[in-house]
Coordinates of C-alpha atoms and ligand atoms in Angstrom, one line a residue:
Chain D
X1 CA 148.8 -33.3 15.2
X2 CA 149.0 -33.0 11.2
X3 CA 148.9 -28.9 11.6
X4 CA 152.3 -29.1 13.4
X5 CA 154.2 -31.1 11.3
X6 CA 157.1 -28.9 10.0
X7 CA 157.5 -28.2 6.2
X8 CA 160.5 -30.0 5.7
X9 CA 164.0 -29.2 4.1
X10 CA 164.4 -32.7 3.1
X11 CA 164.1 -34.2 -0.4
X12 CA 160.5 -34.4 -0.8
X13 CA 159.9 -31.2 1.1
X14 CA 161.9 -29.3 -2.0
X15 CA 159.6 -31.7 -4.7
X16 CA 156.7 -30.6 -2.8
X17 CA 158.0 -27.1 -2.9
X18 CA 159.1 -26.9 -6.5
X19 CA 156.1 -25.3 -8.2
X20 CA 156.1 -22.8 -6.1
X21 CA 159.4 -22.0 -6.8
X22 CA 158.7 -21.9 -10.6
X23 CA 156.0 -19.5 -9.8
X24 CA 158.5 -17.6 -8.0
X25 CA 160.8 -17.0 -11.1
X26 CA 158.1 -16.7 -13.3
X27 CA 156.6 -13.6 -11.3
X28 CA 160.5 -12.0 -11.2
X29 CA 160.7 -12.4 -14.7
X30 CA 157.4 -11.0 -15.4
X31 CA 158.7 -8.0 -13.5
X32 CA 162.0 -7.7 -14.9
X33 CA 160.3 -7.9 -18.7
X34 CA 157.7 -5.1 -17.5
X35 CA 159.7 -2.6 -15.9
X36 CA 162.2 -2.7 -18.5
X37 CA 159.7 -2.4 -21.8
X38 CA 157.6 0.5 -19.8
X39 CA 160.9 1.9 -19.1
X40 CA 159.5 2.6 -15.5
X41 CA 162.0 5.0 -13.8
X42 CA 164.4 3.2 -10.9
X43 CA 162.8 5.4 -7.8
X44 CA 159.7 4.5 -9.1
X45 CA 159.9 0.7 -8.9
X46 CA 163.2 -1.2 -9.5
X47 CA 163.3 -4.6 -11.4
X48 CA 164.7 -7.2 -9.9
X49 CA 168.4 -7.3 -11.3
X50 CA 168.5 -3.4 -10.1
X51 CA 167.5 -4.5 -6.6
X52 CA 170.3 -7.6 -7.0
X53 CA 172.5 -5.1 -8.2
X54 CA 171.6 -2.3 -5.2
X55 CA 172.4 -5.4 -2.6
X56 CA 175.7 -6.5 -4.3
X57 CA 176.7 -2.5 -4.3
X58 CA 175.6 -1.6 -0.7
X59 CA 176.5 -5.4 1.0
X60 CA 179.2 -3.9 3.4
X61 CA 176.7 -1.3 4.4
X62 CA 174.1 -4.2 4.4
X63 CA 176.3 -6.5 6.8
X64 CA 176.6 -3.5 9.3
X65 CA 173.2 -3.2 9.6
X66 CA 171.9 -6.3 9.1
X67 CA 174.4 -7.4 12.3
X68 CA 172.9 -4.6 14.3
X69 CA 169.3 -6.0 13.8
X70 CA 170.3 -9.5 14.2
X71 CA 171.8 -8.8 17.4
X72 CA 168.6 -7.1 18.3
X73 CA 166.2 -10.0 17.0
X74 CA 168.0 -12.9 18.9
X75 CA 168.5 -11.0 22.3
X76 CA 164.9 -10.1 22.0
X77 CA 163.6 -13.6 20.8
X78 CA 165.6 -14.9 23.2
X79 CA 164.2 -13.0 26.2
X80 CA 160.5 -13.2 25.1
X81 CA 160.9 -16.9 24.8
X82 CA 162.4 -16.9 28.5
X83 CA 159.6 -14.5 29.7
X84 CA 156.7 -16.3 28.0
X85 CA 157.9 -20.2 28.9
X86 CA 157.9 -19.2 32.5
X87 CA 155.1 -17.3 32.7
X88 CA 152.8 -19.1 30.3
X89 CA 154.2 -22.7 32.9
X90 CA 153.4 -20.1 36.0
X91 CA 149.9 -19.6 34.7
X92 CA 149.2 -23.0 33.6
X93 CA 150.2 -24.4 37.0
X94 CA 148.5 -22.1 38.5
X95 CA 145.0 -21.3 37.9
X96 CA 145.0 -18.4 40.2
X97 CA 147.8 -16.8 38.8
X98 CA 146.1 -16.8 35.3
X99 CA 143.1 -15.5 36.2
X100 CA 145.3 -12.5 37.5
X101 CA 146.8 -12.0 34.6
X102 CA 145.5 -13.4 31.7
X103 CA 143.0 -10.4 30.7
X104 CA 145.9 -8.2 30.4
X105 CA 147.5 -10.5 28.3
X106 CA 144.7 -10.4 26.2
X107 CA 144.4 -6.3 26.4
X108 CA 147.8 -6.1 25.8
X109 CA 147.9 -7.6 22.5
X110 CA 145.5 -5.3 21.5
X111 CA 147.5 -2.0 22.2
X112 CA 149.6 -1.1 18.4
X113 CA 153.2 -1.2 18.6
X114 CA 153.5 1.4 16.6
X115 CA 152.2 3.9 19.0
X116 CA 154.1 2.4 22.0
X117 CA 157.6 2.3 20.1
X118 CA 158.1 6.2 20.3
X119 CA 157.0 6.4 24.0
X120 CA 160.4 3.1 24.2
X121 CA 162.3 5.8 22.3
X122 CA 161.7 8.8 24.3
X123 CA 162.3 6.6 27.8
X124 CA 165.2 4.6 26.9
X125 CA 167.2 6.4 24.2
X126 CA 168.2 5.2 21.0
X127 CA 170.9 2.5 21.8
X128 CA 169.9 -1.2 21.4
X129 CA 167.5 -1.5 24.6
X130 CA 164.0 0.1 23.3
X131 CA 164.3 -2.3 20.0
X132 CA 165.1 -5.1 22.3
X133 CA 162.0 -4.3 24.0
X134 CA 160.0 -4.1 20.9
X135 CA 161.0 -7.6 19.7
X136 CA 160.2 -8.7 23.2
X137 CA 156.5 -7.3 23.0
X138 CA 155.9 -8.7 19.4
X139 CA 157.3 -12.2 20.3
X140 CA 156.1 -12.4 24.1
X141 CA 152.3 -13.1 23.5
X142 CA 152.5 -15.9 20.7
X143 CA 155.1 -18.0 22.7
X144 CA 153.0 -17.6 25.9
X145 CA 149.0 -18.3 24.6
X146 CA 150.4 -21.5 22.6
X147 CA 152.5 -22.8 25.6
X148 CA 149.2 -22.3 28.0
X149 CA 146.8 -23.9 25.3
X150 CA 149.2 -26.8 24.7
X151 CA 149.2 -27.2 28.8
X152 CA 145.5 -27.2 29.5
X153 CA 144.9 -29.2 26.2
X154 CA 146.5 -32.3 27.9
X155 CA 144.3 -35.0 27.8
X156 CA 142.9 -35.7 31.0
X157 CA 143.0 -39.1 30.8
X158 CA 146.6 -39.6 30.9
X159 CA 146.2 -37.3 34.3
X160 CA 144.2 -39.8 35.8
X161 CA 146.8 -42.8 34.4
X162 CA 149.6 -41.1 36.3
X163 CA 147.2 -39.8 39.3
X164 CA 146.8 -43.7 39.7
X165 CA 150.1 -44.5 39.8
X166 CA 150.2 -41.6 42.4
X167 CA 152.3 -39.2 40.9
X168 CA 152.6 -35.5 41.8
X169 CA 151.4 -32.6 40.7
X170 CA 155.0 -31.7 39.1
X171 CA 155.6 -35.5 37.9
X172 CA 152.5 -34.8 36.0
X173 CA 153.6 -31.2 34.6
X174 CA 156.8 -32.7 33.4
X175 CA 155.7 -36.4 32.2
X176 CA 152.7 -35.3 30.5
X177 CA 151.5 -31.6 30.5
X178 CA 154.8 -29.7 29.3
X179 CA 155.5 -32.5 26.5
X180 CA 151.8 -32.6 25.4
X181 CA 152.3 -29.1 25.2
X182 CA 155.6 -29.0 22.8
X183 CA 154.2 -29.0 19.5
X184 CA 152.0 -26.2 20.7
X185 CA 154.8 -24.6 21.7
X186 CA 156.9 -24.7 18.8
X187 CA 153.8 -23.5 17.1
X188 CA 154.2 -20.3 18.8
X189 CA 158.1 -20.3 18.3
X190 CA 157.7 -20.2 14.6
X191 CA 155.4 -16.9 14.6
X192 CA 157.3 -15.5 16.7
X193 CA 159.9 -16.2 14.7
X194 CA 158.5 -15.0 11.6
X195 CA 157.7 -11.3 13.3
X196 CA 160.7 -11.0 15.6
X197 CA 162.5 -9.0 12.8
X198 CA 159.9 -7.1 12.0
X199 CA 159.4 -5.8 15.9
X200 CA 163.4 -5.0 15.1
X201 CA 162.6 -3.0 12.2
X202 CA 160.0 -1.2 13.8
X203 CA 162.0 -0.4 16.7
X204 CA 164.7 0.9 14.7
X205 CA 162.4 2.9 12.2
X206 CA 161.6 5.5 14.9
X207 CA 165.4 6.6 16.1
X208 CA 168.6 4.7 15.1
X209 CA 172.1 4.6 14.5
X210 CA 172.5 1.3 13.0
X211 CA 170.0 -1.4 11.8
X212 CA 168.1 -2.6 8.8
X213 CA 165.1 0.1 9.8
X214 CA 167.8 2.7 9.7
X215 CA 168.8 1.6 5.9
X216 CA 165.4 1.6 5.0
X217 CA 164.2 4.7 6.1
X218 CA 167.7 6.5 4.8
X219 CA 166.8 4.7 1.4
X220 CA 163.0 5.7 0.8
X221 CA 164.3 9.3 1.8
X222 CA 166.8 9.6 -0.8
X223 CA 164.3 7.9 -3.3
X224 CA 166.9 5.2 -3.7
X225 CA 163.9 2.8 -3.9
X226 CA 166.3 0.3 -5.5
X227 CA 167.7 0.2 -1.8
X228 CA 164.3 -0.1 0.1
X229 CA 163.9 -3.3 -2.2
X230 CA 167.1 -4.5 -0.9
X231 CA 166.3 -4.3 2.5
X232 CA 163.0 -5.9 2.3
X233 CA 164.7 -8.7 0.8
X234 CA 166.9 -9.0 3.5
X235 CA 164.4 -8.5 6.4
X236 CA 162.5 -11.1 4.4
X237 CA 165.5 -13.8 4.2
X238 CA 166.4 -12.7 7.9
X239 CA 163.0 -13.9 9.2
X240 CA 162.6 -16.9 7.1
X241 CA 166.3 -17.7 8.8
X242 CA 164.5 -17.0 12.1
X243 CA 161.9 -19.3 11.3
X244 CA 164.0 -22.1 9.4
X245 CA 166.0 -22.2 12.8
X246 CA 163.0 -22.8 15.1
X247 CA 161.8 -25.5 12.7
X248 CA 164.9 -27.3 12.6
X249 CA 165.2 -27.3 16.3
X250 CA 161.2 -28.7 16.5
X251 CA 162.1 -31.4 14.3
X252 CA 164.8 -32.7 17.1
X253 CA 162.8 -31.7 19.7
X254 CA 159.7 -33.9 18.5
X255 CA 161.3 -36.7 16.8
X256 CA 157.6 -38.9 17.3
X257 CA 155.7 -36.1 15.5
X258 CA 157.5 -37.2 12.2
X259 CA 156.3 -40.8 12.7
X260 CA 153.4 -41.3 10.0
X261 CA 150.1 -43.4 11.7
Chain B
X1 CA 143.1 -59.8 49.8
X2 CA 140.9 -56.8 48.6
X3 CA 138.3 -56.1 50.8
X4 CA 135.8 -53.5 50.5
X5 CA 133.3 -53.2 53.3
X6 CA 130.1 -50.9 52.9
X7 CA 131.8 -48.4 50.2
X8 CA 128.8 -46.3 48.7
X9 CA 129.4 -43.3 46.5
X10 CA 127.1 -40.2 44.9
X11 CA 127.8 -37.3 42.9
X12 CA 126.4 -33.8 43.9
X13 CA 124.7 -33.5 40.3
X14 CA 122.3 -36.4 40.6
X15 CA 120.2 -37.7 43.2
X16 CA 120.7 -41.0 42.0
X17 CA 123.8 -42.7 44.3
X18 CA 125.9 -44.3 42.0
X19 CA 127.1 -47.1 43.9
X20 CA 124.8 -48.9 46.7
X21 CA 127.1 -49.4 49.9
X22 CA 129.0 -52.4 48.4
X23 CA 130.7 -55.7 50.1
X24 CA 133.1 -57.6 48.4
X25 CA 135.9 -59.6 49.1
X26 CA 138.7 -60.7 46.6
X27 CA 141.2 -63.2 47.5
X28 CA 144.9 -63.1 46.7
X29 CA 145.3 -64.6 43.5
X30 CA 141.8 -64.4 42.6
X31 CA 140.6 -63.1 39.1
X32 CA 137.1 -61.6 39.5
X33 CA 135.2 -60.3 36.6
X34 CA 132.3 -57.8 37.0
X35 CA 129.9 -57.0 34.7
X36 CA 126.6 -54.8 34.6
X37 CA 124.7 -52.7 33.0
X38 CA 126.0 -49.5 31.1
X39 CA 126.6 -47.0 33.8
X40 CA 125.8 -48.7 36.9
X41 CA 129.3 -47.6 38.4
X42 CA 132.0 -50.3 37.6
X43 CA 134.2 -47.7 36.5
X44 CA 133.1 -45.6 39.5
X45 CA 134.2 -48.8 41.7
X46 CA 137.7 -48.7 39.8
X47 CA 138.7 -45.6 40.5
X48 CA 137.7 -45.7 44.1
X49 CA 140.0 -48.7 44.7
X50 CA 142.3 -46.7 42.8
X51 CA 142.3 -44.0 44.7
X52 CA 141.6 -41.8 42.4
X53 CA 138.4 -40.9 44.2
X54 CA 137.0 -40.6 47.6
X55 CA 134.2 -43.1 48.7
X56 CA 131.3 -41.4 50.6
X57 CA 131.2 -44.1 52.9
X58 CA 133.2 -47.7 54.2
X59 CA 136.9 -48.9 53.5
X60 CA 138.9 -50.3 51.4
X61 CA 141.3 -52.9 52.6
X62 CA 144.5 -54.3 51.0
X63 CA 145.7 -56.8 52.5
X64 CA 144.7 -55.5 55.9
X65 CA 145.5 -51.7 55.2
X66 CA 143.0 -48.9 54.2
X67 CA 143.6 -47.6 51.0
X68 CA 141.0 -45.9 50.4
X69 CA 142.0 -41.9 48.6
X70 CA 145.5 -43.1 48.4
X71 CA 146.8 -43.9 44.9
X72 CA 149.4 -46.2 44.2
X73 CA 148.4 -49.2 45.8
X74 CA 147.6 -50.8 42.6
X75 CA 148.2 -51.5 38.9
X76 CA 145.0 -49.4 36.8
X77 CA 144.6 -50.0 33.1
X78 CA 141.5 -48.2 31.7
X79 CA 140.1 -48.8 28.4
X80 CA 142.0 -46.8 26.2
X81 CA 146.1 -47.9 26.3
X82 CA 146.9 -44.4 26.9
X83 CA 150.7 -45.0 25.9
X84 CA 152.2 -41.5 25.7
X85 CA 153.0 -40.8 22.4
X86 CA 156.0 -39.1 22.8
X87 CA 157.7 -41.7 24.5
X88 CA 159.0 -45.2 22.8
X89 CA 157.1 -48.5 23.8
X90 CA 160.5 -49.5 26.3
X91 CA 160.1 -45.8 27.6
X92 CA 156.6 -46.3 28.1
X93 CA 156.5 -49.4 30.2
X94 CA 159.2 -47.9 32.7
X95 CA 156.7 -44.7 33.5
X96 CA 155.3 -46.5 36.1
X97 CA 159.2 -46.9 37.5
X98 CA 159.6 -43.0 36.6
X99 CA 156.8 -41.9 38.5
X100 CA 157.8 -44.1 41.9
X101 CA 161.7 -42.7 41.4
X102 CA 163.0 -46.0 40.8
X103 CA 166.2 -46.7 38.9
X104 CA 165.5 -45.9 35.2
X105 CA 168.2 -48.6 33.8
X106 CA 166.8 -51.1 35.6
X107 CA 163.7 -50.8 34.8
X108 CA 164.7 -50.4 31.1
X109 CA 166.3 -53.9 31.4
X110 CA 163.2 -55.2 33.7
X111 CA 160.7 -53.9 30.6
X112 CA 163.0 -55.4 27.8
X113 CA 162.5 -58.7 29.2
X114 CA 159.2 -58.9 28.8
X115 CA 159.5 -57.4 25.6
X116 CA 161.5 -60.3 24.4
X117 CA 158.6 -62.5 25.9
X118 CA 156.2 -60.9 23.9
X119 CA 157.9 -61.1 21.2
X120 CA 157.8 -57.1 21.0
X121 CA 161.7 -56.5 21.5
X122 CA 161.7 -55.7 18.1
X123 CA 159.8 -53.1 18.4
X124 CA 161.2 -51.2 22.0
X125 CA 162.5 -47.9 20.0
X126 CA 159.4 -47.6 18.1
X127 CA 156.4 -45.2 19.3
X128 CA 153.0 -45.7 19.9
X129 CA 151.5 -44.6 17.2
X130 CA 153.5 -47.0 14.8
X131 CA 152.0 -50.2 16.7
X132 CA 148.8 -52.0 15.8
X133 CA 145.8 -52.2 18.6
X134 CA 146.6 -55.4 19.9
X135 CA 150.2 -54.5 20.7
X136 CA 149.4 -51.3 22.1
X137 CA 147.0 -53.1 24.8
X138 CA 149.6 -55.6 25.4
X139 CA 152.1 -52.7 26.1
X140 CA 149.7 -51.1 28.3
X141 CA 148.9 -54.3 30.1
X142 CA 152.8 -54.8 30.6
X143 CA 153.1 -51.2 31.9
X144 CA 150.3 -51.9 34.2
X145 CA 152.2 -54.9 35.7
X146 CA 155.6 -53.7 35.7
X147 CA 154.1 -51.1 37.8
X148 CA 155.1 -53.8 40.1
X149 CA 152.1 -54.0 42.5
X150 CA 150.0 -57.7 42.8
X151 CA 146.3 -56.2 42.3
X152 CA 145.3 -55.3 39.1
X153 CA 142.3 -52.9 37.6
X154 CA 141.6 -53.7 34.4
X155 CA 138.5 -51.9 33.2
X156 CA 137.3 -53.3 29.7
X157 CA 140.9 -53.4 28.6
X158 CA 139.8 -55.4 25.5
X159 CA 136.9 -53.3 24.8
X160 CA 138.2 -51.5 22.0
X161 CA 139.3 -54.2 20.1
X162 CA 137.7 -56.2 17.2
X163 CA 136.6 -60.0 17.5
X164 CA 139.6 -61.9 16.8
X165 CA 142.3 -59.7 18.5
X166 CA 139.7 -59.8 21.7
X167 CA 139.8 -63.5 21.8
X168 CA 144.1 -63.5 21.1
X169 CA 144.3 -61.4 23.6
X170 CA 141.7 -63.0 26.3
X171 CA 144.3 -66.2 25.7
X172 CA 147.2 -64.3 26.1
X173 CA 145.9 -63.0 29.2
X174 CA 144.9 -66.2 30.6
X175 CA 148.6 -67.7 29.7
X176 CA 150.2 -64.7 31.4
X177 CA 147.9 -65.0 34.7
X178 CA 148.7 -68.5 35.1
X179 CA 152.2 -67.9 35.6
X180 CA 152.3 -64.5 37.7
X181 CA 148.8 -65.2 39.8
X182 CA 147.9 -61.7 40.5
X183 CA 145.0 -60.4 42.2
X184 CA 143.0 -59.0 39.1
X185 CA 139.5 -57.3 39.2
X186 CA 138.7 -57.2 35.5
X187 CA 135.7 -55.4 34.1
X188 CA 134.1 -56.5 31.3
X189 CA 130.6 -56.4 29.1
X190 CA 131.4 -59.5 27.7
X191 CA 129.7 -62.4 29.5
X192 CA 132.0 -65.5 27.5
X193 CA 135.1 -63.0 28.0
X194 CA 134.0 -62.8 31.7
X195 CA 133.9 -67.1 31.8
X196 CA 136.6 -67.5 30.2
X197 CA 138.7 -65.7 32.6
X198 CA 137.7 -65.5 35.9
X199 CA 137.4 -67.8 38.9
X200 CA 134.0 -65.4 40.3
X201 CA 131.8 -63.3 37.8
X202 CA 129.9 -60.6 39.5
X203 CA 127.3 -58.9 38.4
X204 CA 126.2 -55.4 39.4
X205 CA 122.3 -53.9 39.0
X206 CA 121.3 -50.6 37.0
X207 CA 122.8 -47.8 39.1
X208 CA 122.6 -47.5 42.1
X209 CA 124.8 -49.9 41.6
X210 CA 124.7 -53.2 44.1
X211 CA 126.1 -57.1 43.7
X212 CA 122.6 -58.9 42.6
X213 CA 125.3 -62.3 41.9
X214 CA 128.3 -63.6 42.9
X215 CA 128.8 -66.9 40.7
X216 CA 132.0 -69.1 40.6
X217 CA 133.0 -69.9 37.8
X218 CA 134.3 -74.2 38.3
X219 CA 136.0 -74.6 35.2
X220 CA 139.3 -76.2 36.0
X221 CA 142.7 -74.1 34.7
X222 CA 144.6 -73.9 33.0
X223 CA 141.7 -73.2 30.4
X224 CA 141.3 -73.3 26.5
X225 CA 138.4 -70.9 24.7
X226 CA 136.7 -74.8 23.9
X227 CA 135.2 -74.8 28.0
X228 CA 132.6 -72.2 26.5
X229 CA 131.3 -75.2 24.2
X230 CA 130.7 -76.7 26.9
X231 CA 126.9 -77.6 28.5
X232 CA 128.2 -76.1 32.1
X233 CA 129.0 -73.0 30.1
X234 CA 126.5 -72.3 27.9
X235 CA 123.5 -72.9 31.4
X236 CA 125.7 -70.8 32.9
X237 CA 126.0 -67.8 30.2
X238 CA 122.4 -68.3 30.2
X239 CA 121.9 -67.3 33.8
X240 CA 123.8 -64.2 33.5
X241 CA 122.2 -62.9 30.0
X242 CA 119.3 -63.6 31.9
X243 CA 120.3 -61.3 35.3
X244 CA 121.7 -59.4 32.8
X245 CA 118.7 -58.5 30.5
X246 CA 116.2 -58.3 33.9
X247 CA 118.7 -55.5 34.8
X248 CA 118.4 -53.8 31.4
X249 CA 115.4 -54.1 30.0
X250 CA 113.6 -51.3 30.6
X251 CA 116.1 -48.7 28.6
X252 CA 119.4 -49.4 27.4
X253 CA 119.6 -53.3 26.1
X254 CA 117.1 -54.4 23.2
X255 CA 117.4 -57.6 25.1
X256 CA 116.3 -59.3 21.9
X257 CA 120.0 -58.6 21.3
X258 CA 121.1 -60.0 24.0
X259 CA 118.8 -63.5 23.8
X260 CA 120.4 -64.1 20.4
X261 CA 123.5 -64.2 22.1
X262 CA 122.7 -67.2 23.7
X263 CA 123.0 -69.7 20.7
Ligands
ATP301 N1 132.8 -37.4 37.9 C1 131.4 -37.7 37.8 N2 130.5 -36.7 38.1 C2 129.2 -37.0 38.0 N3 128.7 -38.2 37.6 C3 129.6 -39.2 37.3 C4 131.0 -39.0 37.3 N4 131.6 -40.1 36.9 C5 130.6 -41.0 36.7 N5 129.4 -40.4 36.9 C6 128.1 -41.1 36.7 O1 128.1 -42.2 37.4 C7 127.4 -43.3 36.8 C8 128.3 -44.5 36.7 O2 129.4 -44.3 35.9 P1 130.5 -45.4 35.6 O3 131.5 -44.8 34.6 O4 131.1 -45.9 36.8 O5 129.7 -46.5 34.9 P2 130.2 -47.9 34.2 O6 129.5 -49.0 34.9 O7 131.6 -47.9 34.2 O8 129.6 -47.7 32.7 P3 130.2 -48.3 31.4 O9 129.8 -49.7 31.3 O10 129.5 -47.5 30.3 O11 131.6 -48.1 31.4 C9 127.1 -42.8 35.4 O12 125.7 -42.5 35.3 C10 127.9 -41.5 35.2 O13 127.1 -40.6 34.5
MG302 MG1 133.1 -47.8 32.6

């Protein structure tokens, strides 16, 4: 169970952290000390206290944006989570049902966003619905293959146990299968997590009004390349938000998976 | 009473039965140990009675109702404990109460008592994984009980445990039957464990699996490890290496092994 143990935010997960933070400032200043003595031009590549400077500037027009995607992100997270725990617990119930559907699954995952995003676009318009879409079909799959692997993983020993004692098929999806499959779960959660603002970004990088794709794209065609650096950083804090959010709510989900052996 | 009247059972993969049809009768209050060769079907016979599978052929009786493919009707503890381990040790004994729909509270309070007798209370909020062997069988052995039926399964519950935990356990076993008297069909590869116990050993040949003994065992109760220094005992271990090792000694025993048990 060691490979679903959250990295922590507590003390000793910021020890264990720490030289990787030092790296971390280390490579910025590196940066910083390059660009400035090559005197490498600002659309070029920025140094780091430009790109500080470009979000302080721009953090109005940052907010805006960054709302817009957010709002995206969570309704889309949100949906695929709904879509994938119901269909992942449809197909693990129901053997049947998965053999139906589980090579398409499969297929699915296998078809590049990229290339369905404009078809979203040219169906549903540019308003909120086609990103929503995208973060649904980036998020969708890991949610649903963890929550079936957790399922059939269950050990089917503890079947038998509670077959003995007679119990249902549903007393033994919900005393045993679905929490044996949590950590799995959560597994899932976090990855999709981690990509659900990026199916955003995507979404919004084809035809938008508002949203940290829009910024970006506006940026990297003005050559304000300061910008673009801004807006990866905050795509990349957005996602670890996403993620630190899923972790925390693991941790009180699965208070015995803290418990050392 | 526990009855089982001609109950045979195969599997489609082998031609091999894996139990001969099999009589035996277990009184109320009895402890009957079985023992036999690896693989001759005691577990097979377990999960028949516990409904977990079909027989081929014959009934099962309890207490003058068939049973057999109908779960429920008694306390099983397998080998491994099998506490879940996302559930705390007082959470784990009520499962049993969880899976019948009983009243969680009182079952809480039901599983904290014997807790306390234990000695355990201490340890109702913690989970499995933070209790040592011997407490974890315990727990599982409570669970099995507090599943609140009088017959009892135990297959090699003490199996996976080393020497000296075995023999605290065996006496804690013995202490805790003397006072509650269930029925108890334990299954075991340990011939002293098996005397030490039970009022009837029985022992099963290599698969197909069929009753080649059926020994009492006249040691008066209640009983202290010592009866196994005894001269009664140690003829009578002899007996069953003996059966035992005839059974074996073709394949799976060295039964050199097994002589050297003797002394
Ligand atoms: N579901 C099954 N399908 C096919 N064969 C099985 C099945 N379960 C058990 N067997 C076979 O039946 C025989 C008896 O198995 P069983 O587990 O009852 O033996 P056992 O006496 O409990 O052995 P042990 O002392 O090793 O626990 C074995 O040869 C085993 O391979
Ligand atoms: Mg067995």
């Amino acid at each position: 169970m060691d490979k679903y143990r959250s990295q922590g935010l507590s003390l000793s997960g910021i020890r264990r952290n720490f030289p990787a933070f030092i790296l971390l400032i280390l490579v910025l200043l590196l940066w910083e000390i390059v660009v400035k003595g090559l005197k490498v031009p600002l659309w070029l590549l920025p140094a780091p206290s430009q790109v500080g400077k470009a979000l302080w500037q721009t953090r109005h027009l940052l907010l805006q944006h960054t709302f817009t995607t957010v709002l995206e992100t969570t309704a889309g997270f949100g949906l695929a989570v709904a879509a994938g725990i119901l269909t992942g617990l449809l197909m693990g119930i129901f053997p049947s049902v998965k053999r139906l559907f589980y090579p398409f699954l499969i297929i699915s995952q296998t078809i590049p966003l990229i290339a369905v995003a404009p078809l979203l676009i040219l169906w549903l318009g540019y308003g909120l619905l086609p990103k929503i879409i995208t973060v649904i079909l980036v998020c969708y799959f890991p949610v649903t293959i963890s929550l079936l692997e957790g399922l059939e993983a269950s050990d089917p020993d503890y079947t038998r146990l509670l077959r003995s004692m007679g119990a249902s098929r549903w007393q033994i999806l919900r005393l045993v299968r679905w929490p044996h499959a949590l950590p799995s779960l959560f597994a899932g959660l976090k990855i999709a997590a981690t990509y659900s603002v990026m199916g955003a970004v995507i979404g919004e990088w084809l035809g938008a009004s508002s949203g940290l794709g829009v910024y970006l794209t506006n940026s990297s065609h003005s050559f304000l390349t300061d910008r673009v650096f801004a807006a990866i950083f905050t795509i990349t804090v957005l996602s670890f938000v996403y993620f630190l959010v899923i972790s925390l709510l693991g941790r009180l989900a699965l208070p015995w998976l803290k418990i050392e052996k | 009473m526990l009855a089982l009247q001609g109950v045979s059972k195969s599997y489609p993969e082998y031609r091999l039965p894996v139990l001969d049809p099999i009589d035996l009768e277990i009184e109320s209050g009895q402890f009957v140990s079985l023992i036999g060769p690896s693989g001759c079907g005691k577990s097979t016979l377990c999960n028949l009675i516990a409904g977990l599978e079909q027989p081929d052929g014959g009934t099962i009786m309890l207490n003058g109702r068939p049973i057999q493919g109908s779960a429920g009707n008694v306390g099983y503890m397998p080998q491994k404990d099998l506490l879940l381990p996302w559930r705390t040790l007082l959470d784990n004994l009520i499962l049993g109460s969880e899976v019948r729909r009983q009243d969680k509270k009182n079952a809480r309070s039901e599983a904290l008592v014997w807790l306390k007798r234990l000695g355990l209370d201490g340890f109702s909020s913690h989970y499995p994984q933070q209790l040592s062997g011997g407490m974890r069988q315990r727990a599982a052995l409570i669970r099995t009980i507090l599943f609140g039926q009088d017959t009892l399964l135990l297959d090699e519950p003490f199996g996976a445990l080393d020497a000296l935990t075995r023999r605290q356990m065996q006496e804690w076993l013995l202490a805790l039957w003397q006072e509650t008297r269930h029925t108890v069909l334990f299954i075991t590869h340990d011939i002293e464990e098996a005397m030490l116990l039970s009022d009837r050993i029985i022992v099963l040949s290599q698969r197909p699996g069929k009753i080649v003994k059926d020994v009492s065992v006249p040691f008066p109760r209640p009983r202290h490890p010592d009866i196994l220094l005894r001269k009664e005992a140690i003829k009578l271990k002899k007996e069953l290496l003996e059966l035992l090792s005839a059974e074996v000694k073709d394949e799976l025993y060295d039964s050199s092994v097994l002589e050297k048990q003797v002394l």
